[in-house]
mmCIF file of C-alpha atoms in Angstrom:
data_model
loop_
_atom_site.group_PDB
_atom_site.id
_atom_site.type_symbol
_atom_site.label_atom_id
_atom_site.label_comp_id
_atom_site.label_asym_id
_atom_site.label_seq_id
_atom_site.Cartn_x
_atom_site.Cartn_y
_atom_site.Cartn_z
ATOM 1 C CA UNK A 29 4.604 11.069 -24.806
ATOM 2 C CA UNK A 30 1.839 12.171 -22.827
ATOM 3 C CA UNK A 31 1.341 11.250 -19.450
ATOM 4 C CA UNK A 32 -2.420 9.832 -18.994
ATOM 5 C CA UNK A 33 -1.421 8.717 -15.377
ATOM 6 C CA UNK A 34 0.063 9.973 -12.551
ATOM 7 C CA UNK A 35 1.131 6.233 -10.973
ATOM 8 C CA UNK A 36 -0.107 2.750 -12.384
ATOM 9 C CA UNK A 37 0.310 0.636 -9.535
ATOM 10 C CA UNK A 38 0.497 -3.270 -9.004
ATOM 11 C CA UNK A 39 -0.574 -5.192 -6.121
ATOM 12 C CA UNK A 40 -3.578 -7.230 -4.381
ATOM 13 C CA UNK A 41 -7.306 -6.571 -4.807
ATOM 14 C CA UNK A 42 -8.933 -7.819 -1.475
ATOM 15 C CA UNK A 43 -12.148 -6.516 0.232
ATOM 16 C CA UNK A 44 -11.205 -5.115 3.953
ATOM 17 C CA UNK A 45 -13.293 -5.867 6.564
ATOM 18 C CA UNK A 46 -11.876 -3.701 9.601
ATOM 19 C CA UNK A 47 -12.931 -4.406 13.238
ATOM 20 C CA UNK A 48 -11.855 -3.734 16.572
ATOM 21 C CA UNK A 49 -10.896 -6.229 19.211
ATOM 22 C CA UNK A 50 -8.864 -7.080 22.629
ATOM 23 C CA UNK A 51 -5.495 -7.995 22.702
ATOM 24 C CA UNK A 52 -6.874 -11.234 24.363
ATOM 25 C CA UNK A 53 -8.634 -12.379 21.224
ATOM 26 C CA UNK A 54 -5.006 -11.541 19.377
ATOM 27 C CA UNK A 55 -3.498 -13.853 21.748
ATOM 28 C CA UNK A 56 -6.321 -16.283 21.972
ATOM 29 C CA UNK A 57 -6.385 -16.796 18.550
ATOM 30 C CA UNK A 58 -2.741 -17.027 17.738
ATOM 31 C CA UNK A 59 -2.431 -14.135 15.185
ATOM 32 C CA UNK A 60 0.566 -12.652 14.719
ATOM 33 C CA UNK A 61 -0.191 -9.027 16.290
ATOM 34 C CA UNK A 62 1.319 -6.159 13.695
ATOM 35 C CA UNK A 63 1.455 -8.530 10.789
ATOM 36 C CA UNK A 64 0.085 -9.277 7.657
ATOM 37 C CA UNK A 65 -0.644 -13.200 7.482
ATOM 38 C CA UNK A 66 -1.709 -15.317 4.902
ATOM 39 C CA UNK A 67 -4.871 -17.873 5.540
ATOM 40 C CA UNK A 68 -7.285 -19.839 3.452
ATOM 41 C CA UNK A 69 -10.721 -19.189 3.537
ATOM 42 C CA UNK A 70 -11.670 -22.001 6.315
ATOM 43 C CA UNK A 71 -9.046 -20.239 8.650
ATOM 44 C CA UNK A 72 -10.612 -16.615 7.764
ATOM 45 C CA UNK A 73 -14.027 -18.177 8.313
ATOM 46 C CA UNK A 74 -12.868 -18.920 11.386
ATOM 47 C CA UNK A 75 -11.799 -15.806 12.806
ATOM 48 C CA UNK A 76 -15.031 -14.480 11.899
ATOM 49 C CA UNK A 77 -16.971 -17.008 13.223
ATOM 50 C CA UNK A 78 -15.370 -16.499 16.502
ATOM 51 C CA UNK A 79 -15.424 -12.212 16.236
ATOM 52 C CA UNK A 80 -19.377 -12.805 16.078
ATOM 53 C CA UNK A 81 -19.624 -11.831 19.857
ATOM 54 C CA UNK A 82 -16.456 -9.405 20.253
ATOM 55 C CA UNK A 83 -17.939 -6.634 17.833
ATOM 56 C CA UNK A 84 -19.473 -5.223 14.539
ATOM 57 C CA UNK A 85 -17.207 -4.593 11.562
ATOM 58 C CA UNK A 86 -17.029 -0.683 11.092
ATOM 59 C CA UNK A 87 -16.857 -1.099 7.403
ATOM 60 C CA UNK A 88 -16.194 -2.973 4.292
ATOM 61 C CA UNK A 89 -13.248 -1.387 1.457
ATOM 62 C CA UNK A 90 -12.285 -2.230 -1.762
ATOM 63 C CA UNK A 91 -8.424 -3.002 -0.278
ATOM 64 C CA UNK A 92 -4.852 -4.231 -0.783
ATOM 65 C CA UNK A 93 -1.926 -1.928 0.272
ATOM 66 C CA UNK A 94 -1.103 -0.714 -3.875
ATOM 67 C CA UNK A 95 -5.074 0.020 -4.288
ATOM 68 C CA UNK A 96 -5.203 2.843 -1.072
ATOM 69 C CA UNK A 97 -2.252 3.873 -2.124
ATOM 70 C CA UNK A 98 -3.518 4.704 -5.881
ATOM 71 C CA UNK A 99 -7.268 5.636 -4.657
ATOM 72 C CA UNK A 100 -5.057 8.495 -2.031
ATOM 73 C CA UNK A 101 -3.459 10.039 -4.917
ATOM 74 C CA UNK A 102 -6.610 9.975 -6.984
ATOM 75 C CA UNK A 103 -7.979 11.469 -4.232
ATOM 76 C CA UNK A 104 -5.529 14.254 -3.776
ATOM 77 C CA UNK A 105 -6.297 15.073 -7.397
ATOM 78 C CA UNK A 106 -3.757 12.832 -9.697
ATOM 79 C CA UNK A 107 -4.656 10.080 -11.814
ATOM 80 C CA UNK A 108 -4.185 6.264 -11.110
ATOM 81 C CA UNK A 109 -4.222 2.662 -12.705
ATOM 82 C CA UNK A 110 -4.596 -0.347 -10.533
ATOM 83 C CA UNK A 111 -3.076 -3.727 -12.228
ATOM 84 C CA UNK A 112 -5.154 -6.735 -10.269
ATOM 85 C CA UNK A 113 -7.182 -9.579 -10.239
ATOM 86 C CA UNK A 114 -10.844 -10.036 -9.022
ATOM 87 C CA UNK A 115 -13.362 -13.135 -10.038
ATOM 88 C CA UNK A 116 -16.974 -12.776 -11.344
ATOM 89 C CA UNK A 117 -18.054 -12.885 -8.147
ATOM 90 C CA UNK A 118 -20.460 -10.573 -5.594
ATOM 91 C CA UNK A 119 -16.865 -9.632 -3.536
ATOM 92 C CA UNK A 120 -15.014 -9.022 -7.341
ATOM 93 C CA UNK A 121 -17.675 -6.576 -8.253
ATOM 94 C CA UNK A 122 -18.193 -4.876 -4.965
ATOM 95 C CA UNK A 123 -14.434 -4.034 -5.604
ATOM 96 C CA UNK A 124 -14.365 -2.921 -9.040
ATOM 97 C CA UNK A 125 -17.416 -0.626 -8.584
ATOM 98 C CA UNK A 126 -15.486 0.836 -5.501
ATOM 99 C CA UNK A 127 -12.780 1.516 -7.594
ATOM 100 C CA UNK A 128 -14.585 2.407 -10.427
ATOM 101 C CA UNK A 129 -16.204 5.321 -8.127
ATOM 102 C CA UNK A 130 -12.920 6.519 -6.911
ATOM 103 C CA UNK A 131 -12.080 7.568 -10.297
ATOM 104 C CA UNK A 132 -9.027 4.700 -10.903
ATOM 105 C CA UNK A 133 -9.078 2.444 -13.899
ATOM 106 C CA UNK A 134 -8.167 -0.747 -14.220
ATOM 107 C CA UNK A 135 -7.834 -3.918 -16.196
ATOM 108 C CA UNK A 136 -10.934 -5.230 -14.427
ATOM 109 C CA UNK A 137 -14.109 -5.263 -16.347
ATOM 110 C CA UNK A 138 -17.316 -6.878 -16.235
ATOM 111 C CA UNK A 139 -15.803 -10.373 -18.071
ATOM 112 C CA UNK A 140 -14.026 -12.067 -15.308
ATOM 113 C CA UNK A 141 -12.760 -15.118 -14.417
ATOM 114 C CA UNK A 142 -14.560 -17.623 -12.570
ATOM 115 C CA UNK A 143 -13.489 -18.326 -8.670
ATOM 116 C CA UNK A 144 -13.445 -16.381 -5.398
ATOM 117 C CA UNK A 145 -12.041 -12.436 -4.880
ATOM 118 C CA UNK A 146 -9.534 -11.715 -2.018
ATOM 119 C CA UNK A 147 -10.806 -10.349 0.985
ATOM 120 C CA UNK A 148 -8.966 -9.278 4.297
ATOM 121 C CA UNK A 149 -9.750 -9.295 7.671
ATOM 122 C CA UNK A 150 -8.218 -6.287 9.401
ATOM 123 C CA UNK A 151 -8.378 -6.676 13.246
ATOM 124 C CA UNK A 152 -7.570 -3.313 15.238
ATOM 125 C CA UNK A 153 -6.215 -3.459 18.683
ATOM 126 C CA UNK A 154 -6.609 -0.776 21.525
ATOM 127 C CA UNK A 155 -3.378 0.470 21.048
ATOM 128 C CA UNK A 156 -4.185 1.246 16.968
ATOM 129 C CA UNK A 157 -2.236 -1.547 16.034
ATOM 130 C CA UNK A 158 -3.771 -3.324 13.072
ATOM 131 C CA UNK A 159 -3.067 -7.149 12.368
ATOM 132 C CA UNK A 160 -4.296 -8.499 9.116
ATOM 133 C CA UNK A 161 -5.296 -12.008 7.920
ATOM 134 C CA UNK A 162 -5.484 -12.057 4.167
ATOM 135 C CA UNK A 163 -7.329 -14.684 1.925
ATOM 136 C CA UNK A 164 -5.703 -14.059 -1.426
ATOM 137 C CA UNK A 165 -8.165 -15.969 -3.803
ATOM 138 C CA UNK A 166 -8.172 -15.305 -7.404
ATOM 139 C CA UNK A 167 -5.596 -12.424 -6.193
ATOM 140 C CA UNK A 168 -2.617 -14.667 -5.921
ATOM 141 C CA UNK A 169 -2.875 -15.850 -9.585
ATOM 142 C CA UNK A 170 -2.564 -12.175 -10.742
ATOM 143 C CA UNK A 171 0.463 -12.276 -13.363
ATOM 144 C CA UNK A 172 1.875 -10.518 -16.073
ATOM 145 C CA UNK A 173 -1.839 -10.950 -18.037
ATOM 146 C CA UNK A 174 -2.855 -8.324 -15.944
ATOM 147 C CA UNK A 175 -0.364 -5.939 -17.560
ATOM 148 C CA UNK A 176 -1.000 -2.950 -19.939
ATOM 149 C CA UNK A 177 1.721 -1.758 -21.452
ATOM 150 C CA UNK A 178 0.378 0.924 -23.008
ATOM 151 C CA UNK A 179 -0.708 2.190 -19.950
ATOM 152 C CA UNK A 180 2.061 1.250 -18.282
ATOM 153 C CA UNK A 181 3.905 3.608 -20.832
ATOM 154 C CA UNK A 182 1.712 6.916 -20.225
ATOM 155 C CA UNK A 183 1.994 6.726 -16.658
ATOM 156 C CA UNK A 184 4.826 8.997 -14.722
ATOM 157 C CA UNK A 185 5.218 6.609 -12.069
ATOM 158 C CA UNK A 186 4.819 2.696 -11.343
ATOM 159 C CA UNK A 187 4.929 1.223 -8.135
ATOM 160 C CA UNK A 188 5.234 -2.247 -6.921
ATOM 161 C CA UNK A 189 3.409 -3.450 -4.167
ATOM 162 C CA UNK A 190 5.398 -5.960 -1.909
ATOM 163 C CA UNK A 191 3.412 -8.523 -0.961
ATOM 164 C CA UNK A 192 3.005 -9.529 -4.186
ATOM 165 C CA UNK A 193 6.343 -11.298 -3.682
ATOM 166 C CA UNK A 194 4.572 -14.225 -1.597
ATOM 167 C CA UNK A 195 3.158 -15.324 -5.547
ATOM 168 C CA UNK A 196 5.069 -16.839 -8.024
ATOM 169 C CA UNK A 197 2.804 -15.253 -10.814
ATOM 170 C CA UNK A 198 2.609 -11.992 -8.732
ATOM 171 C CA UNK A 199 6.115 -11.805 -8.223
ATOM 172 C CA UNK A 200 6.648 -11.969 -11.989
ATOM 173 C CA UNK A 201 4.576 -9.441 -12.719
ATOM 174 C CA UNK A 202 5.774 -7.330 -10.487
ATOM 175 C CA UNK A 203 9.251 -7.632 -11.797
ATOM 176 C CA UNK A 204 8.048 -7.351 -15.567
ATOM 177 C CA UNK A 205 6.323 -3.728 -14.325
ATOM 178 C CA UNK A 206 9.771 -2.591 -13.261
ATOM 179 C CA UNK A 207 11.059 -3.960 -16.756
ATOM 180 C CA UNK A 208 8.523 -2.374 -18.946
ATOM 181 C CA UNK A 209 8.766 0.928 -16.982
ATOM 182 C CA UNK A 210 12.267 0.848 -17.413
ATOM 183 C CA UNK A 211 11.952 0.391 -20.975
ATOM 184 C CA UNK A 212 9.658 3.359 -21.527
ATOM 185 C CA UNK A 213 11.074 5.133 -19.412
ATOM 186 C CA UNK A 214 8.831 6.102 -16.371
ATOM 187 C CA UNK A 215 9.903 6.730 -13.122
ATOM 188 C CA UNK A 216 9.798 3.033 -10.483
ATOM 189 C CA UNK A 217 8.895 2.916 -7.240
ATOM 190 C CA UNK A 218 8.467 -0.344 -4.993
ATOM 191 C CA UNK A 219 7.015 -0.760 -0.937
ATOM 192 C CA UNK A 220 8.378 -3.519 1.033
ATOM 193 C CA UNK A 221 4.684 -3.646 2.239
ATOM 194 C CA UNK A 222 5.454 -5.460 5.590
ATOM 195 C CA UNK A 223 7.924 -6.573 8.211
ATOM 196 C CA UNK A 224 6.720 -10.376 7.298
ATOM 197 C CA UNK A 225 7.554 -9.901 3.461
ATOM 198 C CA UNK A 226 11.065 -8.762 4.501
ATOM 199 C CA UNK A 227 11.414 -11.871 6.812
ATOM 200 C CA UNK A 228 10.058 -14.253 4.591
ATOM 201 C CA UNK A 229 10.734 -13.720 1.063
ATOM 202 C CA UNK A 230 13.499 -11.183 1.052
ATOM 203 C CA UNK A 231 15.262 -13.165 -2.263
ATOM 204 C CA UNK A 232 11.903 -12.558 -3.606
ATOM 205 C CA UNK A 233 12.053 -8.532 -3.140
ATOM 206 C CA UNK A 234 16.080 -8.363 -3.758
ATOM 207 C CA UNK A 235 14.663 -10.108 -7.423
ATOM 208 C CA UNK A 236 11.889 -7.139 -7.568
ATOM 209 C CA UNK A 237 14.076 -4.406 -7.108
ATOM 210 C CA UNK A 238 15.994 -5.472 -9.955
ATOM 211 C CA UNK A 239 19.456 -3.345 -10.227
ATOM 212 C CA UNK A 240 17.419 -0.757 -8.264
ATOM 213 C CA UNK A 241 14.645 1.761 -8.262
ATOM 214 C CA UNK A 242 13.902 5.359 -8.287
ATOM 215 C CA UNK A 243 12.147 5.712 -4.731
ATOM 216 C CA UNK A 244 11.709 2.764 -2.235
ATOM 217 C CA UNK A 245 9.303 2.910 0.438
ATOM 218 C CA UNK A 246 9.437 1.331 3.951
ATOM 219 C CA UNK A 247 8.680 1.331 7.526
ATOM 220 C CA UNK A 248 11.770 1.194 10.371
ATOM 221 C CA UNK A 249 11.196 -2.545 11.178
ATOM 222 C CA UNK A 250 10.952 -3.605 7.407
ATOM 223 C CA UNK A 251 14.663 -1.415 6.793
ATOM 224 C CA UNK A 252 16.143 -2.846 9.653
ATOM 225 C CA UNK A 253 15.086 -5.987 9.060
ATOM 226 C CA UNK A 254 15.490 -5.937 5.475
ATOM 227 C CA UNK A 255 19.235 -4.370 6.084
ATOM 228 C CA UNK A 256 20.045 -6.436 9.263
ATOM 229 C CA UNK A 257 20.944 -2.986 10.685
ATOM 230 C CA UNK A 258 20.105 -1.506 14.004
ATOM 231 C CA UNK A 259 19.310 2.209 13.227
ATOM 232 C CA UNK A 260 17.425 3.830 10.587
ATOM 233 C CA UNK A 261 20.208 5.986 9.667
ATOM 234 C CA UNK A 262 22.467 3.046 9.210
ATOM 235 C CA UNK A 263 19.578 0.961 7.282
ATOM 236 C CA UNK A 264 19.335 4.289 5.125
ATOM 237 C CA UNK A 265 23.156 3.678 4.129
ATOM 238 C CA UNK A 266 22.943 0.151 3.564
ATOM 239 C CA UNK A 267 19.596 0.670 1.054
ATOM 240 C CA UNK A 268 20.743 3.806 -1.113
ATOM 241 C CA UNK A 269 22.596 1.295 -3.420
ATOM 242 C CA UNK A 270 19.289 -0.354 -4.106
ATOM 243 C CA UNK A 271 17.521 3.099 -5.142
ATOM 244 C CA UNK A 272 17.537 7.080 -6.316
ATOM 245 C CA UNK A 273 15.305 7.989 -3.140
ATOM 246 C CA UNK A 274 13.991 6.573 -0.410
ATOM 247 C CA UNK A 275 11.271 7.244 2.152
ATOM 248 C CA UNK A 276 11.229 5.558 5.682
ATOM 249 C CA UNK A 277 8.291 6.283 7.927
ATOM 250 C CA UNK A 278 9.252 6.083 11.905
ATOM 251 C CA UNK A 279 5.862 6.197 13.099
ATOM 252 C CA UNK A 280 5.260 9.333 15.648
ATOM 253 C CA UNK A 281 8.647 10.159 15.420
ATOM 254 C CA UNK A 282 8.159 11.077 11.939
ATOM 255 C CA UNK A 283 9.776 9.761 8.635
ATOM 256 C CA UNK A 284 13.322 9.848 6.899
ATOM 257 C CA UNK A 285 13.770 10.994 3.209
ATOM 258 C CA UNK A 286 16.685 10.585 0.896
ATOM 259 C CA UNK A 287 16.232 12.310 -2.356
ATOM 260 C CA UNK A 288 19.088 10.771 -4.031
ATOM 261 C CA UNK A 289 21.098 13.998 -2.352
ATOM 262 C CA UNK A 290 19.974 15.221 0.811
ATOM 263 C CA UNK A 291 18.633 13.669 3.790
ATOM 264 C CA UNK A 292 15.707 14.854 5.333
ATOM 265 C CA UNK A 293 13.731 14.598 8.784
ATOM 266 C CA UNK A 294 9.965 15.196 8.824
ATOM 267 C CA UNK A 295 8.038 15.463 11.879
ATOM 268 C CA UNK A 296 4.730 13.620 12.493
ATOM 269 C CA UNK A 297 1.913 15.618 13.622
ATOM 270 C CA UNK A 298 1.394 14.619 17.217
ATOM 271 C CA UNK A 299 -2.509 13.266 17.281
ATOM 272 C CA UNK A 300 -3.890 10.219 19.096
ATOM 273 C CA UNK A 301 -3.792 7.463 16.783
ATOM 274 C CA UNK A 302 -7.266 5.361 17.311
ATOM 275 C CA UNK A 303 -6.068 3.036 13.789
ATOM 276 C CA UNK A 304 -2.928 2.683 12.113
ATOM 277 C CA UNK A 305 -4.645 0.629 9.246
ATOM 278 C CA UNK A 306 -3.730 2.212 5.886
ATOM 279 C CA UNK A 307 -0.555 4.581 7.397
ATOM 280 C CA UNK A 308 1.709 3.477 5.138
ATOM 281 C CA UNK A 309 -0.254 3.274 1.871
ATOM 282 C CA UNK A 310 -1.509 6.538 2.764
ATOM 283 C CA UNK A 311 2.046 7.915 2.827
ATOM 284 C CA UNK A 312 3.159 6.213 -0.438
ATOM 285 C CA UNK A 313 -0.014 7.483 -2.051
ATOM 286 C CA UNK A 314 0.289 11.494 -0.444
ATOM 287 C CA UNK A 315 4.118 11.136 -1.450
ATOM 288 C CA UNK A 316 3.709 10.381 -5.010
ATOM 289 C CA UNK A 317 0.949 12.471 -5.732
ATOM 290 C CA UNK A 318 3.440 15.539 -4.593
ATOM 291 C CA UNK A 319 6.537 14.507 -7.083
ATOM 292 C CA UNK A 320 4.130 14.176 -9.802
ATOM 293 C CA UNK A 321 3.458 17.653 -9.211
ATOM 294 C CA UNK A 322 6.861 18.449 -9.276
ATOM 295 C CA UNK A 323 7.100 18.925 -5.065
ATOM 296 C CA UNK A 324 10.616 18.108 -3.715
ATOM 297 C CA UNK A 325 10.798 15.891 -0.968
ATOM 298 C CA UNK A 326 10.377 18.295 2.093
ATOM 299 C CA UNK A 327 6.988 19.063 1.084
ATOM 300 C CA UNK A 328 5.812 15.771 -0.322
ATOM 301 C CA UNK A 329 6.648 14.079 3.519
ATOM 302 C CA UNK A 330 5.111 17.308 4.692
ATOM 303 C CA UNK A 331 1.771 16.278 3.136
ATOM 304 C CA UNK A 332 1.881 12.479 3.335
ATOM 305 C CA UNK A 333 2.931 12.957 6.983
ATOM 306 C CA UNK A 334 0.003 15.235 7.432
ATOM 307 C CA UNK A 335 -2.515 12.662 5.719
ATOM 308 C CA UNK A 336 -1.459 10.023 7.797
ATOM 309 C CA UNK A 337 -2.074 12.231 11.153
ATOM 310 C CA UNK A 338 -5.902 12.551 9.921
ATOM 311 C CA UNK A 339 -6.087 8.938 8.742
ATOM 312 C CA UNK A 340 -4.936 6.938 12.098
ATOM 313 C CA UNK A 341 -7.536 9.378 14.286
ATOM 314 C CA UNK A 342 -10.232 7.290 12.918
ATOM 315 C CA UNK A 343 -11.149 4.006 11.511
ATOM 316 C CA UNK A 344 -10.756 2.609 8.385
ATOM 317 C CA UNK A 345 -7.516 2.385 5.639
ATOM 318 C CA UNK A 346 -9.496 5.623 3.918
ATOM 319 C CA UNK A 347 -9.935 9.450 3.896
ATOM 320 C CA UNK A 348 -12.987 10.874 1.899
ATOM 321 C CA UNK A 349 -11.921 12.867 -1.711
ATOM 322 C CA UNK A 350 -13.493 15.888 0.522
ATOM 323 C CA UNK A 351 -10.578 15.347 3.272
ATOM 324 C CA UNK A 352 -7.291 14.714 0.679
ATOM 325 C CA UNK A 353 -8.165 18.216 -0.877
ATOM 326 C CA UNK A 354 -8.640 19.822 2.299
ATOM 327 C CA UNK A 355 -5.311 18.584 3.667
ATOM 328 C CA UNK A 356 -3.803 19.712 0.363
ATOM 329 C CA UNK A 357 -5.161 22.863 0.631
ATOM 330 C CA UNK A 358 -3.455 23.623 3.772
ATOM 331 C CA UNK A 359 -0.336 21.793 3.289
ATOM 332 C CA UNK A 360 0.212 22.909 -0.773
ATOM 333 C CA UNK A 361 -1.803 26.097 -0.992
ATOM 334 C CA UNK A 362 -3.649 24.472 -3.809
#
């Protein structure tokens, strides 16, 4: 059948609010620097309340890992779907305009449920470390509701956002993606999402990945600690059993690629990194915007590596449309 999308991704719809502070408030406040951590709203409140005097947030995103990663290869010129879950509230429609003006559809419309959207507070340290506390909301009750199978179906890719394994509901959905893709068959892809996930719920993403999936994303301390291994090359061996491809980012030394055949190293472009806040999504979404295109995996880590390099030298988890066409001008030719 045709192919209406490019990748129809699951995951968390939260509105980011980035803003920089001192390693002393990190410490000060007990956050778990380099982490993603789950609060309730009286905790996040909190934090706020006490970042009154360090700072001014820089800006305000409709967020969650999946939706950058979708909204970059939108951006980059494919075509996305974003599976979520927002209330009818002021924070639920801020996000589904955003996303509505970033050219992705979604399940959201203008009849929602009643409650209180997701938002994030994304704290970014000197060193461009970022360290998020996440208030799920209505988010954590997205399930398999949320699913459109016919979508699903038209779409060349799905991919499965990894912190949806901290929700029962989200979980589930998450694994019935990977079950309807499988049955219609489209391509699967899944992102541990964070070191945390791995150390927390890894039953939870052995159950998502299922007998395995085409391309698995992750980050050297989520492979190693998923793997228990001490090397990226020897986490690479342990996870090929669990997938077709792979694609392990190493920071500024670059990422590793499996394609199922071949290995492959791809340098990082060396830049000062003022935020590291979207990195990863931005790779996943640079990544699979190149295989849909039918790019091998040299040149889709060549492109995704040189996205991140212009994301992380200034703030926020986003480029602008005008910036993903100019770096795929340069790195594609097209």
């Amino acid at each position: 059948m045709e192919k209406k999308y490019d990748v129809y991704a699951i995951g968390n719809a939260l509105v980011d609010t980035e803003i920089e502070v001192s390693d002393d408030f990190i410490n000060r406040m007990n956050l778990g620097k380099g982490l993603m951590t789950l609060v309730d709203e009286a905790r996040q409140r909190e934090l706020l309340d006490a970042l009154a005097g360090e700072a001014e947030p820089h800006n305000h995103t409709c967020g969650g890992s999946a939706c950058n990663t979708v909204v970059a290869t939108r951006y980059f010129g494919g075509r996305g779907y974003y599976a979520c879950k927002v209330a009818d509230d002021d924070t639920g429609t801020f996000f589904v305009d955003a996303l509505r003006a970033a050219g992705v559809d979604s399940n959201m419309g203008d009849q929602r449920e009643a409650g209180t959207s997701g938002k994030c507070l994304v704290m970014i340290t000197p060193d461009a470390e970022r360290t998020m506390n996440s208030f799920l909301g209505i988010s954590q009750t997205v399930s398999e509701s949320e699913l459109d199978e016919a979508a699903i179906a038209a779409s060349r890719y799905v991919y499965l956002e990894g912190y949806l394994v901290s929700s029962d509901s989200g979980r589930a959905a998450a694994v019935r993606l990977r079950e309807l893709a499988e049955k219609h068959g489209v391509r699967t892809s899944l992102t541990f999402s964070d070191p945390a996930m791995v150390q927390l719920f890894r039953d939870g993403l052995v159950e998502m990945l299922g007998t395995g999936v085409d391309l698995l994303f992750c980050n050297e301390a989520e492979a190693l600690g998923f793997t228990g291994t001490d090397s990226p090359e020897a986490a690479l061996e342990a996870l090929k059993p669990l997938c077709n491809g792979l694609a392990m980012t190493l920071g500024a030394r670059g990422a590793l690629l499996w394609d199922g055949e071949n290995t492959h190293q791809v340098e990082a472009e060396p830049v000062q990194p003022l935020d590291t806040n979207g990195a990863g999504d931005m790779f996943a979404g640079a990544f699979l915007y190149a295989l849909t295109q039918g790019q091998d995996f040299p040149t889709a880590g060549r492109l995704a590596s040189a996205a991140c390099a212009r994301l992380i030298r200034e703030f926020g988890p986003r480029l602008s449309a005008e910036a993903h066409l100019e770096i795929r001008r340069r790195v594609l030719g097209q």
